[in-house]
Amino acid sequence: MSQMMELDLEDAPEVVSVLLPIPAERPYSYSVPEGIQLAPGDFVQVPLGPRKVAAVVWDEPETAGKPVDPKKLRPIEQKFDCPPLALETRKFVDWVAHYTVSSAGMVLRSVLRAPGALDPEIPLDGLRYIGGTPERLTDARRRILEVVSEQEGLAWTKSGLAHAAGTSSSVIDGLVKQDLFEKVLIPAPPVVALPDVDVESVALNPEQSQAADILVQTVRQQKFEAVLLDGVTGSGKTEVYFEAIAEALKQNKQVLILLPEIALTSSFLKRFEERFGAPPAQWHSEIAPKMRERIWRQVATGQVRVVAGARSALFLPFQDLGLIVVDEEHDTAYKQEDRVFYNARDMAVVRASLGNMTCILSSATPSIESRVNGEAGRYKHVKMTNRHGDAVLPDLTTIDMRKDPPARGKFLSPVLMQAMTESLSRGEQALLFLNRRGYAPLTLCRVCGFRFECNNCSAWLVEHRFRNQLQCHHCGHNEQVPEACPNCGTLDHLVACGPGVERLAEEVDEAFPDARIVLLSSDVLGGVARLRLELDAIAKGEADIIIGTQLVAKGHNFPLMTCVGVVDADLGLANGDPRAAERTFQLLSQVTGRAGRAGGKSVGLLQTYSPDHPVISAIASGDREAFYDREIALRKSSGLPPFARLVALIISGTDKREVEAHAKALKLSAPKVDGVMILGPAEAPMALVRGRFRYRLLVHTQKTFDVQAYLRGWIAQGPKERGSLRVQIDVDPQSFL
Ligand code: ADP
Ligand code: ZN
């Protein structure tokens, strides 16, 4: 009897835990078929119900729950021929899941974003010249032999060789028939060439050298450190962190550069290529699927050394990452508010600490969080206060719209128009910034007062006059602009209220009939490719007046830009968002920072109805330190982040009463703990989005409180999601809408 038991055990298959990219809290157990060797990190294919899914062998030991009979487990189907996911990336997935109170499986989804990449790249069919001469030596054949003899032993693709020799590929077929070539396989080429650290770099000025030295020293230590590179626009932060990248590459490490609007940063890629002889691999949503797979694979094999990407690049399967740079670290584009809510800036710091490396956070207008960390010594704080070379920061002034109002029905003050005229007369450029897409933010009926609103969202429909449409910017709903009011039926009495960039363009066109005007917003037809062309054209001086939304605020270098006008400086300050002051300061500093980057005098003008507002006057006086001091003190005294922690719970569903009831029940079920304050439920400012009603709860705790454990316990015992009801958890919310 006892002998039989033993035999049984020996026959029992090995069991591994496997994390699947699904919303499950824990890895699942699978049995391992004979002949397959598995270790944590291996990519495998497993059955899940009727499906087969790609997943990763996880570190978790024996199932923590009740033991399962291995023979009842379903077997792993296949181990992929792919380098395993590094331990630090696995730890990172678990860490992000813990911090954001999501399931590890949902975080793993961000890793498994290129399914085809798990198999090796297919080599290309190639030809190699063996030797000999053909029967008939035509001109075309001679050219081919010349080309292949130049680099003996090299394998060619047929089309590559035909191109190099300037012949058709049928000529090559003829030579193959005569056995002058052998067929070989050529490994798939790298997506980008290797970077070269010895390409000549610019000579740094003394302030830059000092900053670069600190960064290089930090990278050299190969241990965790976060550095805040805090330098005014044009101080040369990019040149400085390039030195840190060079150091990491010298150590044979991989490098990740996060950029907020990667799709628009062609100038960044160009600069990188000038410095390192090859561009970085790019990772963002506009990359075609096949290319994504190749990049993912080559990051995993270590062939790709440098990736420049959007926030999702954090989850690429790096083998040996040695440095992360987060450019424009304050940017809200780093916050993902969908499925897993995370801030890529914060997670980059975590990723660096798990992998013992440096994380550089670069910005001209750092987030309050990073400034506080810098001042408290948790981050190294490297400041750069001067623009490089002859470039000086623009003279900033406010235009008091009560004293210098625009003409009736117009939006530009005569003072701003005068400044634009002066810049244009010198052959320079002017930029008008207005963060409002479309023609007008609101359309109403002059007779009955009817306002056009979206049926699915609590939002006005925005008129896009060039397309003759009313559009919702939240769900994308659009409709033709009607001739009659849908409420009272009166014809031709709809009016546009307030300005959007399209309306501004109309005004500028009338006022400056000879100027070449370019309108830049995300509505530009032709997408990113078109925007890149426009931005290049502007940089080359092929436009006089640029009108744009916040797209133009980000990192672009326009050498001829000497006048920047902010059409409505008060716009971002009106809402009750606790970050409104910070956001406005950052955005307006970035926008006005577009001026005067190539030397000479330049101006930034802020149209405002409240010139004495502390944020507006801080920007106008150019005293950024005063702004930070004041804002940090305010956050501290009012117990707001980063001096306390906030977590938002967003309860949504298709039935308003059900949503409200669920939100109330959730609040009631919250464990009472000292120091935990729960505000709400309140109807969200965006009370309806895409047909879903929304309520919000806001949890306020001390910084040191284990809010994740608290939330997990609460959700586990609280009312369950059912039907259309969903509860989303947003730790460290950026948006309160
Ligand atoms: P930031 O990122 O701080 O705004 P950049 O690195 O983009 O600044 O530099 C601003 C401009 O000045 C760029 O065109 C850059 O090429 C130029 N520049 C900065 N430092 C130097 C330098 N040491 N030598 C030559 N050009 C420089
Ligand atoms: Zn809508």
PDB file of N, CA and C and ligand atoms in Angstrom, residues 202-205 208 232-239 271 388 557 597, ligand 1:
ATOM      1  N   VAL A 202      27.952  68.120 -28.192  1.00  0.00           N
ATOM      2  CA  VAL A 202      28.135  69.576 -28.099  1.00  0.00           C
ATOM      3  C   VAL A 202      29.002  69.890 -26.880  1.00  0.00           C
ATOM      4  N   ALA A 203      29.647  71.066 -26.911  1.00  0.00           N
ATOM      5  CA  ALA A 203      30.419  71.482 -25.742  1.00  0.00           C
ATOM      6  C   ALA A 203      29.452  72.074 -24.735  1.00  0.00           C
ATOM      7  N   LEU A 204      29.412  71.483 -23.561  1.00  0.00           N
ATOM      8  CA  LEU A 204      28.467  71.963 -22.558  1.00  0.00           C
ATOM      9  C   LEU A 204      28.978  73.253 -21.922  1.00  0.00           C
ATOM     10  N   ASN A 205      28.066  74.139 -21.568  1.00  0.00           N
ATOM     11  CA  ASN A 205      28.472  75.334 -20.820  1.00  0.00           C
ATOM     12  C   ASN A 205      28.705  74.935 -19.362  1.00  0.00           C
ATOM     13  N   GLN A 208      25.801  73.486 -17.405  1.00  0.00           N
ATOM     14  CA  GLN A 208      25.414  72.179 -17.945  1.00  0.00           C
ATOM     15  C   GLN A 208      26.424  71.099 -17.546  1.00  0.00           C
ATOM     16  N   VAL A 232      15.164  75.718 -16.354  1.00  0.00           N
ATOM     17  CA  VAL A 232      14.245  76.537 -17.141  1.00  0.00           C
ATOM     18  C   VAL A 232      14.238  76.074 -18.602  1.00  0.00           C
ATOM     19  N   THR A 233      13.168  76.398 -19.336  1.00  0.00           N
ATOM     20  CA  THR A 233      13.091  75.986 -20.742  1.00  0.00           C
ATOM     21  C   THR A 233      14.296  76.551 -21.498  1.00  0.00           C
ATOM     22  N   GLY A 234      14.939  75.704 -22.287  1.00  0.00           N
ATOM     23  CA  GLY A 234      16.087  76.148 -23.071  1.00  0.00           C
ATOM     24  C   GLY A 234      17.404  76.099 -22.325  1.00  0.00           C
ATOM     25  N   SER A 235      17.402  75.568 -21.095  1.00  0.00           N
ATOM     26  CA  SER A 235      18.663  75.517 -20.351  1.00  0.00           C
ATOM     27  C   SER A 235      19.548  74.370 -20.837  1.00  0.00           C
ATOM     28  N   GLY A 236      18.982  73.452 -21.611  1.00  0.00           N
ATOM     29  CA  GLY A 236      19.792  72.361 -22.159  1.00  0.00           C
ATOM     30  C   GLY A 236      19.652  71.060 -21.387  1.00  0.00           C
ATOM     31  N   LYS A 237      18.502  70.823 -20.821  1.00  0.00           N
ATOM     32  CA  LYS A 237      18.306  69.591 -20.039  1.00  0.00           C
ATOM     33  C   LYS A 237      18.518  68.343 -20.894  1.00  0.00           C
ATOM     34  N   THR A 238      18.066  68.425 -22.152  1.00  0.00           N
ATOM     35  CA  THR A 238      18.210  67.257 -23.024  1.00  0.00           C
ATOM     36  C   THR A 238      19.686  66.946 -23.252  1.00  0.00           C
ATOM     37  N   GLU A 239      20.469  67.991 -23.587  1.00  0.00           N
ATOM     38  CA  GLU A 239      21.907  67.779 -23.793  1.00  0.00           C
ATOM     39  C   GLU A 239      22.535  67.165 -22.544  1.00  0.00           C
ATOM     40  N   ARG A 271      17.561  64.859 -32.703  1.00  0.00           N
ATOM     41  CA  ARG A 271      18.680  65.234 -31.817  1.00  0.00           C
ATOM     42  C   ARG A 271      19.372  64.006 -31.266  1.00  0.00           C
ATOM     43  N   HIS A 388      20.666  78.466 -22.478  1.00  0.00           N
ATOM     44  CA  HIS A 388      21.959  78.288 -23.113  1.00  0.00           C
ATOM     45  C   HIS A 388      22.231  79.423 -24.092  1.00  0.00           C
ATOM     46  N   ASN A 557      10.787  73.309 -30.523  1.00  0.00           N
ATOM     47  CA  ASN A 557      11.766  74.371 -30.637  1.00  0.00           C
ATOM     48  C   ASN A 557      11.448  75.199 -31.870  1.00  0.00           C
ATOM     49  N   ARG A 597      13.832  81.318 -27.994  1.00  0.00           N
ATOM     50  CA  ARG A 597      14.787  80.244 -27.762  1.00  0.00           C
ATOM     51  C   ARG A 597      16.046  80.395 -28.581  1.00  0.00           C
TER      52      ARG A 597
HETATM   53  P1  ADP B   1      15.597  72.194 -22.514  1.00  0.00           P
HETATM   54  O1  ADP B   1      15.343  70.736 -22.708  1.00  0.00           O
HETATM   55  O2  ADP B   1      16.160  72.523 -21.176  1.00  0.00           O
HETATM   56  O3  ADP B   1      14.460  73.090 -22.887  1.00  0.00           O
HETATM   57  P2  ADP B   1      17.341  71.837 -24.740  1.00  0.00           P
HETATM   58  O4  ADP B   1      18.229  70.738 -24.337  1.00  0.00           O
HETATM   59  O5  ADP B   1      16.207  71.530 -25.664  1.00  0.00           O
HETATM   60  O6  ADP B   1      16.771  72.596 -23.484  1.00  0.00           O
HETATM   61  O7  ADP B   1      18.234  72.996 -25.362  1.00  0.00           O
HETATM   62  C1  ADP B   1      17.660  74.158 -25.929  1.00  0.00           C
HETATM   63  C2  ADP B   1      18.363  74.504 -27.233  1.00  0.00           C
HETATM   64  O8  ADP B   1      19.696  74.925 -26.969  1.00  0.00           O
HETATM   65  C3  ADP B   1      18.481  73.325 -28.161  1.00  0.00           C
HETATM   66  O9  ADP B   1      18.301  73.765 -29.490  1.00  0.00           O
HETATM   67  C4  ADP B   1      19.878  72.828 -27.940  1.00  0.00           C
HETATM   68  O10 ADP B   1      20.386  72.175 -29.080  1.00  0.00           O
HETATM   69  C5  ADP B   1      20.632  74.108 -27.636  1.00  0.00           C
HETATM   70  N1  ADP B   1      21.737  73.858 -26.735  1.00  0.00           N
HETATM   71  C6  ADP B   1      21.651  73.591 -25.422  1.00  0.00           C
HETATM   72  N2  ADP B   1      22.851  73.420 -24.870  1.00  0.00           N
HETATM   73  C7  ADP B   1      23.745  73.577 -25.873  1.00  0.00           C
HETATM   74  C8  ADP B   1      25.177  73.533 -25.947  1.00  0.00           C
HETATM   75  N3  ADP B   1      25.923  73.293 -24.863  1.00  0.00           N
HETATM   76  N4  ADP B   1      25.742  73.768 -27.134  1.00  0.00           N
HETATM   77  C9  ADP B   1      24.991  74.022 -28.230  1.00  0.00           C
HETATM   78  N5  ADP B   1      23.656  74.067 -28.231  1.00  0.00           N
HETATM   79  C10 ADP B   1      23.021  73.856 -27.073  1.00  0.00           C
END
